[in-house]
Amino acid sequence: MSYLHWLIAISLAFVLLERLRPWRKGQPLLRPGFLRDLGFLALNGHVLALVTAGVNGWLAAEATGLLQRAGLLLPATPIAGWPLGAQVAAFLVVSDFVQWCVHNLLHRVPWLWSFHKVHHAITTMDFVGNFRFHWMEIVVYKSALWLPLALLGASGEAAFVVAVVGTIWGDLNHANLDLRLGPLGYVLNGPRMHLWHHDQSDEGGAAKNYGIVLSLWDHLFGTAYWPRERSPAALGYPGMQEMPQGLFGELAWPLTRRR
Ligand SMILES: [Zn+2]
Ligand SMILES: [Zn+2]
């Protein structure tokens, strides 16, 4: 199955689950902005995912060659000989930590935050929101991933499985599903915790819960905020009225704004 097949199957599964077991009852599928966010899904989930997967694979191969020639590739580091399951686990943990660091930067560096605001303009959460982000985020996230890919020696197959798991978990974090993880919530992220990342108020800090698949990093580094039985009063970011409506308006906004 190609990534596109997975993307379609995962999206259909979430449409079905959100209809059958919605957390917030009465939230319509065709909420305002749904079609615009489908455009983000097609662009970020399919078109740009294909381009960056190719570029990343090429960069990782080039980087491996460079590191080998420079004698910097430690013999104990590569995981290429490990069974697929172990490669997936190792690459998932390392790449998730790298992405947690990048997500911190997206909030803390003003020019990166202007791009990340597109994602934080979400006011109604459902799985499609996972794909509502500016393409610049793909550039920043994915360029941070080719080095660990090269250093670890993870196979293309392992990187593919991690990409599919990342899509499922990203969709889940934004889905209108009430997944109670219990004590596992100290390790894994979920919709209840990520909802607080989209909180418009600064309760518990202006930004919290940067985790993608694992919440472990937030609990370890003190950025976790999760009143388990409550939801934020409003989603978004202060001053979000500045964000234009419409796919192309949102894509152009951070670029034109900087100029
Ligand atoms: Zn964020
Ligand atoms: Zn989000």
mmCIF file of C-alpha atoms and ligand atoms in Angstrom:
data_model
loop_
_atom_site.group_PDB
_atom_site.id
_atom_site.type_symbol
_atom_site.label_atom_id
_atom_site.label_comp_id
_atom_site.label_asym_id
_atom_site.label_seq_id
_atom_site.Cartn_x
_atom_site.Cartn_y
_atom_site.Cartn_z
ATOM 1 C CA MET A 1 0.000 0.000 0.000
ATOM 2 C CA SER A 2 1.328 3.418 -0.938
ATOM 3 C CA TYR A 3 1.211 6.364 1.481
ATOM 4 C CA LEU A 4 -1.735 7.789 -0.517
ATOM 5 C CA HIS A 5 -3.707 4.563 0.059
ATOM 6 C CA TRP A 6 -2.937 4.750 3.781
ATOM 7 C CA LEU A 7 -3.923 8.437 3.847
ATOM 8 C CA ILE A 8 -7.317 7.683 2.255
ATOM 9 C CA ALA A 9 -7.956 4.615 4.463
ATOM 10 C CA ILE A 10 -6.966 6.467 7.665
ATOM 11 C CA SER A 11 -9.104 9.509 6.734
ATOM 12 C CA LEU A 12 -12.164 7.346 6.009
ATOM 13 C CA ALA A 13 -11.670 5.463 9.292
ATOM 14 C CA PHE A 14 -11.606 8.757 11.234
ATOM 15 C CA VAL A 15 -14.689 10.116 9.400
ATOM 16 C CA LEU A 16 -16.511 6.937 10.436
ATOM 17 C CA LEU A 17 -15.241 6.896 14.045
ATOM 18 C CA GLU A 18 -16.090 10.597 14.549
ATOM 19 C CA ARG A 19 -19.635 9.896 13.296
ATOM 20 C CA LEU A 20 -20.097 6.730 15.384
ATOM 21 C CA ARG A 21 -18.421 7.772 18.668
ATOM 22 C CA PRO A 22 -18.129 11.600 18.758
ATOM 23 C CA TRP A 23 -16.651 13.163 21.907
ATOM 24 C CA ARG A 24 -18.407 16.526 21.415
ATOM 25 C CA LYS A 25 -21.909 15.530 20.317
ATOM 26 C CA GLY A 26 -23.568 17.447 17.504
ATOM 27 C CA GLN A 27 -20.334 18.689 15.887
ATOM 28 C CA PRO A 28 -21.170 18.564 12.164
ATOM 29 C CA LEU A 29 -18.849 16.943 9.618
ATOM 30 C CA LEU A 30 -19.315 19.914 7.285
ATOM 31 C CA ARG A 31 -18.383 22.555 9.873
ATOM 32 C CA PRO A 32 -17.267 25.998 8.635
ATOM 33 C CA GLY A 33 -13.894 25.706 6.871
ATOM 34 C CA PHE A 34 -14.140 21.922 6.347
ATOM 35 C CA LEU A 35 -13.643 22.148 2.569
ATOM 36 C CA ARG A 36 -10.689 24.545 2.998
ATOM 37 C CA ASP A 37 -9.107 22.053 5.439
ATOM 38 C CA LEU A 38 -9.670 19.221 2.943
ATOM 39 C CA GLY A 39 -7.562 21.347 0.580
ATOM 40 C CA PHE A 40 -4.835 21.462 3.269
ATOM 41 C CA LEU A 41 -5.152 17.650 3.604
ATOM 42 C CA ALA A 42 -4.657 17.127 -0.145
ATOM 43 C CA LEU A 43 -1.735 19.567 -0.306
ATOM 44 C CA ASN A 44 0.129 18.680 2.908
ATOM 45 C CA GLY A 45 -0.903 15.028 3.250
ATOM 46 C CA HIS A 46 -0.344 14.011 -0.351
ATOM 47 C CA VAL A 47 1.449 16.423 -2.705
ATOM 48 C CA LEU A 48 4.067 17.829 -0.326
ATOM 49 C CA ALA A 49 4.438 14.557 1.618
ATOM 50 C CA LEU A 50 5.561 12.865 -1.605
ATOM 51 C CA VAL A 51 8.048 15.611 -2.444
ATOM 52 C CA THR A 52 9.596 15.735 1.041
ATOM 53 C CA ALA A 53 9.790 11.924 1.349
ATOM 54 C CA GLY A 54 11.852 11.875 -1.866
ATOM 55 C CA VAL A 55 14.046 14.807 -0.830
ATOM 56 C CA ASN A 56 14.573 13.361 2.680
ATOM 57 C CA GLY A 57 15.543 9.932 1.363
ATOM 58 C CA TRP A 58 18.057 11.544 -1.006
ATOM 59 C CA LEU A 59 19.470 13.804 1.748
ATOM 60 C CA ALA A 60 19.717 10.849 4.168
ATOM 61 C CA ALA A 61 21.594 8.776 1.564
ATOM 62 C CA GLU A 62 23.916 11.700 0.775
ATOM 63 C CA ALA A 63 24.490 12.369 4.485
ATOM 64 C CA THR A 64 25.276 8.680 5.145
ATOM 65 C CA GLY A 65 27.888 8.748 2.362
ATOM 66 C CA LEU A 66 29.417 11.966 3.716
ATOM 67 C CA LEU A 67 29.530 10.667 7.304
ATOM 68 C CA GLN A 68 31.088 7.395 6.172
ATOM 69 C CA ARG A 69 33.753 9.162 4.116
ATOM 70 C CA ALA A 70 34.537 11.441 7.056
ATOM 71 C CA GLY A 71 34.727 8.395 9.376
ATOM 72 C CA LEU A 72 31.994 9.877 11.574
ATOM 73 C CA LEU A 73 29.473 7.063 11.275
ATOM 74 C CA LEU A 74 29.842 5.122 14.512
ATOM 75 C CA PRO A 75 29.679 1.348 13.944
ATOM 76 C CA ALA A 76 27.445 0.959 17.024
ATOM 77 C CA THR A 77 24.919 3.596 15.876
ATOM 78 C CA PRO A 78 23.297 2.235 12.718
ATOM 79 C CA ILE A 79 20.145 0.209 13.307
ATOM 80 C CA ALA A 80 19.976 -1.048 9.721
ATOM 81 C CA GLY A 81 20.551 -4.664 10.801
ATOM 82 C CA TRP A 82 17.790 -4.635 13.424
ATOM 83 C CA PRO A 83 14.412 -6.328 12.838
ATOM 84 C CA LEU A 84 11.831 -3.980 11.313
ATOM 85 C CA GLY A 85 9.821 -3.647 14.566
ATOM 86 C CA ALA A 86 12.906 -2.571 16.531
ATOM 87 C CA GLN A 87 13.948 -0.121 13.777
ATOM 88 C CA VAL A 88 10.457 1.397 13.811
ATOM 89 C CA ALA A 89 10.479 1.756 17.621
ATOM 90 C CA ALA A 90 13.948 3.360 17.660
ATOM 91 C CA PHE A 91 13.270 5.749 14.763
ATOM 92 C CA LEU A 92 9.826 6.640 16.167
ATOM 93 C CA VAL A 93 11.258 7.672 19.555
ATOM 94 C CA VAL A 94 14.187 9.634 18.068
ATOM 95 C CA SER A 95 12.155 11.355 15.333
ATOM 96 C CA ASP A 96 9.355 12.190 17.800
ATOM 97 C CA PHE A 97 11.867 13.898 20.111
ATOM 98 C CA VAL A 98 13.347 15.857 17.187
ATOM 99 C CA GLN A 99 9.822 16.952 16.190
ATOM 100 C CA TRP A 100 9.016 17.909 19.803
ATOM 101 C CA CYS A 101 12.092 20.199 19.730
ATOM 102 C CA VAL A 102 11.023 21.684 16.369
ATOM 103 C CA HIS A 103 7.482 22.272 17.691
ATOM 104 C CA ASN A 104 9.008 24.201 20.629
ATOM 105 C CA LEU A 105 10.890 26.367 18.129
ATOM 106 C CA LEU A 106 7.709 26.957 16.084
ATOM 107 C CA HIS A 107 6.219 28.560 19.205
ATOM 108 C CA ARG A 108 9.306 30.337 20.526
ATOM 109 C CA VAL A 109 10.893 31.860 17.381
ATOM 110 C CA PRO A 110 8.673 34.750 16.181
ATOM 111 C CA TRP A 111 9.133 34.232 12.411
ATOM 112 C CA LEU A 112 8.439 30.492 12.780
ATOM 113 C CA TRP A 113 5.411 31.245 14.964
ATOM 114 C CA SER A 114 3.920 33.366 12.162
ATOM 115 C CA PHE A 115 3.825 30.201 9.991
ATOM 116 C CA HIS A 116 2.597 27.960 12.848
ATOM 117 C CA LYS A 117 -0.295 30.377 13.514
ATOM 118 C CA VAL A 118 -2.066 28.828 10.496
ATOM 119 C CA HIS A 119 -2.381 25.582 12.507
ATOM 120 C CA HIS A 120 -3.391 27.447 15.658
ATOM 121 C CA ALA A 121 -6.196 29.270 13.831
ATOM 122 C CA ILE A 122 -8.230 26.056 14.335
ATOM 123 C CA THR A 123 -11.446 26.775 16.231
ATOM 124 C CA THR A 124 -13.215 23.422 15.778
ATOM 125 C CA MET A 125 -11.191 20.262 16.299
ATOM 126 C CA ASP A 126 -11.568 17.207 14.087
ATOM 127 C CA PHE A 127 -9.051 14.878 12.436
ATOM 128 C CA VAL A 128 -8.782 17.083 9.310
ATOM 129 C CA GLY A 129 -7.220 19.800 11.494
ATOM 130 C CA ASN A 130 -4.088 17.649 11.651
ATOM 131 C CA PHE A 131 -3.335 18.722 8.076
ATOM 132 C CA ARG A 132 -4.152 22.395 8.497
ATOM 133 C CA PHE A 133 -0.683 23.907 8.593
ATOM 134 C CA HIS A 134 1.563 26.034 6.392
ATOM 135 C CA TRP A 135 3.867 24.155 3.967
ATOM 136 C CA MET A 136 6.847 25.875 5.583
ATOM 137 C CA GLU A 137 6.291 23.594 8.596
ATOM 138 C CA ILE A 138 6.986 20.565 6.410
ATOM 139 C CA VAL A 139 10.264 22.155 5.314
ATOM 140 C CA VAL A 140 11.277 22.847 8.936
ATOM 141 C CA TYR A 141 10.143 19.492 10.411
ATOM 142 C CA LYS A 142 11.410 17.286 7.613
ATOM 143 C CA SER A 143 14.761 18.988 7.233
ATOM 144 C CA ALA A 144 15.353 18.252 10.914
ATOM 145 C CA LEU A 145 14.659 14.544 10.302
ATOM 146 C CA TRP A 146 17.145 13.546 7.601
ATOM 147 C CA LEU A 147 20.157 13.700 9.936
ATOM 148 C CA PRO A 148 18.761 11.231 12.555
ATOM 149 C CA LEU A 149 17.578 9.072 9.636
ATOM 150 C CA ALA A 150 21.154 8.986 8.324
ATOM 151 C CA LEU A 151 22.813 8.629 11.751
ATOM 152 C CA LEU A 152 20.548 5.771 12.829
ATOM 153 C CA GLY A 153 20.609 4.032 9.480
ATOM 154 C CA ALA A 154 16.856 3.378 9.644
ATOM 155 C CA SER A 155 15.582 1.660 6.493
ATOM 156 C CA GLY A 156 13.135 3.328 4.095
ATOM 157 C CA GLU A 157 10.577 0.712 5.179
ATOM 158 C CA ALA A 158 10.967 1.707 8.851
ATOM 159 C CA ALA A 159 10.716 5.424 7.960
ATOM 160 C CA PHE A 160 7.522 4.657 5.992
ATOM 161 C CA VAL A 161 5.911 2.824 8.941
ATOM 162 C CA VAL A 162 6.843 5.723 11.254
ATOM 163 C CA ALA A 163 5.259 8.174 8.763
ATOM 164 C CA VAL A 164 2.002 6.156 8.740
ATOM 165 C CA VAL A 165 1.985 5.871 12.569
ATOM 166 C CA GLY A 166 2.659 9.639 12.766
ATOM 167 C CA THR A 167 -0.342 10.336 10.498
ATOM 168 C CA ILE A 168 -2.637 8.080 12.541
ATOM 169 C CA TRP A 169 -1.487 9.661 15.807
ATOM 170 C CA GLY A 170 -1.647 13.227 14.471
ATOM 171 C CA ASP A 171 -5.209 12.587 13.250
ATOM 172 C CA LEU A 172 -6.088 11.065 16.620
ATOM 173 C CA ASN A 173 -4.711 14.085 18.530
ATOM 174 C CA HIS A 174 -7.061 16.368 16.582
ATOM 175 C CA ALA A 175 -10.020 13.974 16.304
ATOM 176 C CA ASN A 176 -13.392 14.491 17.932
ATOM 177 C CA LEU A 177 -12.884 11.242 19.849
ATOM 178 C CA ASP A 178 -12.739 10.772 23.597
ATOM 179 C CA LEU A 179 -9.782 8.472 24.062
ATOM 180 C CA ARG A 180 -8.950 8.015 27.728
ATOM 181 C CA LEU A 181 -5.427 6.717 28.042
ATOM 182 C CA GLY A 182 -5.243 6.481 31.852
ATOM 183 C CA PRO A 183 -1.639 6.202 33.099
ATOM 184 C CA LEU A 184 -0.506 5.667 29.471
ATOM 185 C CA GLY A 185 -1.208 9.397 29.041
ATOM 186 C CA TYR A 186 2.163 10.039 30.710
ATOM 187 C CA VAL A 187 3.823 8.426 27.696
ATOM 188 C CA LEU A 188 1.381 8.820 24.779
ATOM 189 C CA ASN A 189 -0.304 11.963 23.470
ATOM 190 C CA GLY A 190 -4.036 12.013 22.769
ATOM 191 C CA PRO A 191 -7.022 14.219 21.839
ATOM 192 C CA ARG A 192 -7.689 15.424 25.401
ATOM 193 C CA MET A 193 -4.105 16.595 25.946
ATOM 194 C CA HIS A 194 -3.615 18.098 22.471
ATOM 195 C CA LEU A 195 -6.865 20.060 22.820
ATOM 196 C CA TRP A 196 -5.091 22.064 25.551
ATOM 197 C CA HIS A 197 -2.235 22.785 23.125
ATOM 198 C CA HIS A 198 -4.847 24.649 21.052
ATOM 199 C CA ASP A 199 -6.196 26.560 24.077
ATOM 200 C CA GLN A 200 -6.652 30.256 23.280
ATOM 201 C CA SER A 201 -6.021 31.391 26.880
ATOM 202 C CA ASP A 202 -2.663 31.312 28.648
ATOM 203 C CA GLU A 203 -3.939 29.044 31.432
ATOM 204 C CA GLY A 204 -1.002 26.818 32.401
ATOM 205 C CA GLY A 205 1.339 28.887 30.180
ATOM 206 C CA ALA A 206 0.858 30.470 26.776
ATOM 207 C CA ALA A 207 2.058 27.276 25.055
ATOM 208 C CA LYS A 208 1.973 23.762 26.411
ATOM 209 C CA ASN A 209 1.880 20.118 25.260
ATOM 210 C CA TYR A 210 4.216 20.168 22.270
ATOM 211 C CA GLY A 211 4.133 16.357 21.895
ATOM 212 C CA ILE A 212 3.310 14.631 18.605
ATOM 213 C CA VAL A 213 3.061 10.869 19.302
ATOM 214 C CA LEU A 214 4.663 10.829 22.757
ATOM 215 C CA SER A 215 3.604 13.066 25.648
ATOM 216 C CA LEU A 216 6.636 11.774 27.541
ATOM 217 C CA TRP A 217 8.825 14.737 26.472
ATOM 218 C CA ASP A 218 6.318 17.273 27.865
ATOM 219 C CA HIS A 219 6.153 15.415 31.195
ATOM 220 C CA LEU A 220 9.956 15.122 31.331
ATOM 221 C CA PHE A 221 10.725 18.737 30.409
ATOM 222 C CA GLY A 222 7.905 20.462 32.311
ATOM 223 C CA THR A 223 5.767 21.636 29.373
ATOM 224 C CA ALA A 224 2.791 19.363 30.115
ATOM 225 C CA TYR A 225 -0.517 20.963 31.106
ATOM 226 C CA TRP A 226 -3.552 18.758 31.272
ATOM 227 C CA PRO A 227 -6.585 19.285 33.510
ATOM 228 C CA ARG A 228 -7.967 15.851 32.628
ATOM 229 C CA GLU A 229 -11.672 16.474 33.179
ATOM 230 C CA ARG A 230 -11.928 19.922 31.580
ATOM 231 C CA SER A 231 -11.680 21.316 28.064
ATOM 232 C CA PRO A 232 -10.446 24.827 27.117
ATOM 233 C CA ALA A 233 -13.157 27.517 26.903
ATOM 234 C CA ALA A 234 -12.024 28.555 23.392
ATOM 235 C CA LEU A 235 -9.517 27.352 20.809
ATOM 236 C CA GLY A 236 -7.214 29.523 18.705
ATOM 237 C CA TYR A 237 -4.654 32.215 19.564
ATOM 238 C CA PRO A 238 -5.075 35.780 20.842
ATOM 239 C CA GLY A 239 -5.480 38.155 17.882
ATOM 240 C CA MET A 240 -6.405 35.386 15.457
ATOM 241 C CA GLN A 241 -8.790 37.764 13.661
ATOM 242 C CA GLU A 242 -5.682 38.791 11.668
ATOM 243 C CA MET A 243 -5.722 35.417 9.828
ATOM 244 C CA PRO A 244 -7.486 35.610 6.448
ATOM 245 C CA GLN A 245 -10.043 32.951 5.592
ATOM 246 C CA GLY A 246 -9.454 30.596 2.685
ATOM 247 C CA LEU A 247 -6.670 28.195 1.744
ATOM 248 C CA PHE A 248 -4.661 30.518 -0.484
ATOM 249 C CA GLY A 249 -5.109 33.515 1.826
ATOM 250 C CA GLU A 250 -3.730 31.495 4.764
ATOM 251 C CA LEU A 251 -0.828 30.147 2.715
ATOM 252 C CA ALA A 252 0.160 33.627 1.545
ATOM 253 C CA TRP A 253 -0.413 35.430 4.853
ATOM 254 C CA PRO A 254 2.822 34.573 6.756
ATOM 255 C CA LEU A 255 4.911 35.375 3.656
ATOM 256 C CA THR A 256 3.280 38.694 2.784
ATOM 257 C CA ARG A 257 3.161 39.671 6.444
ATOM 258 C CA ARG A 258 6.930 39.370 6.813
ATOM 259 C CA ARG A 259 7.502 41.620 3.860
HETATM 260 ZN ZN ZN B 1 1.690 24.267 18.169
HETATM 261 ZN ZN ZN B 2 -2.623 20.604 16.608
#
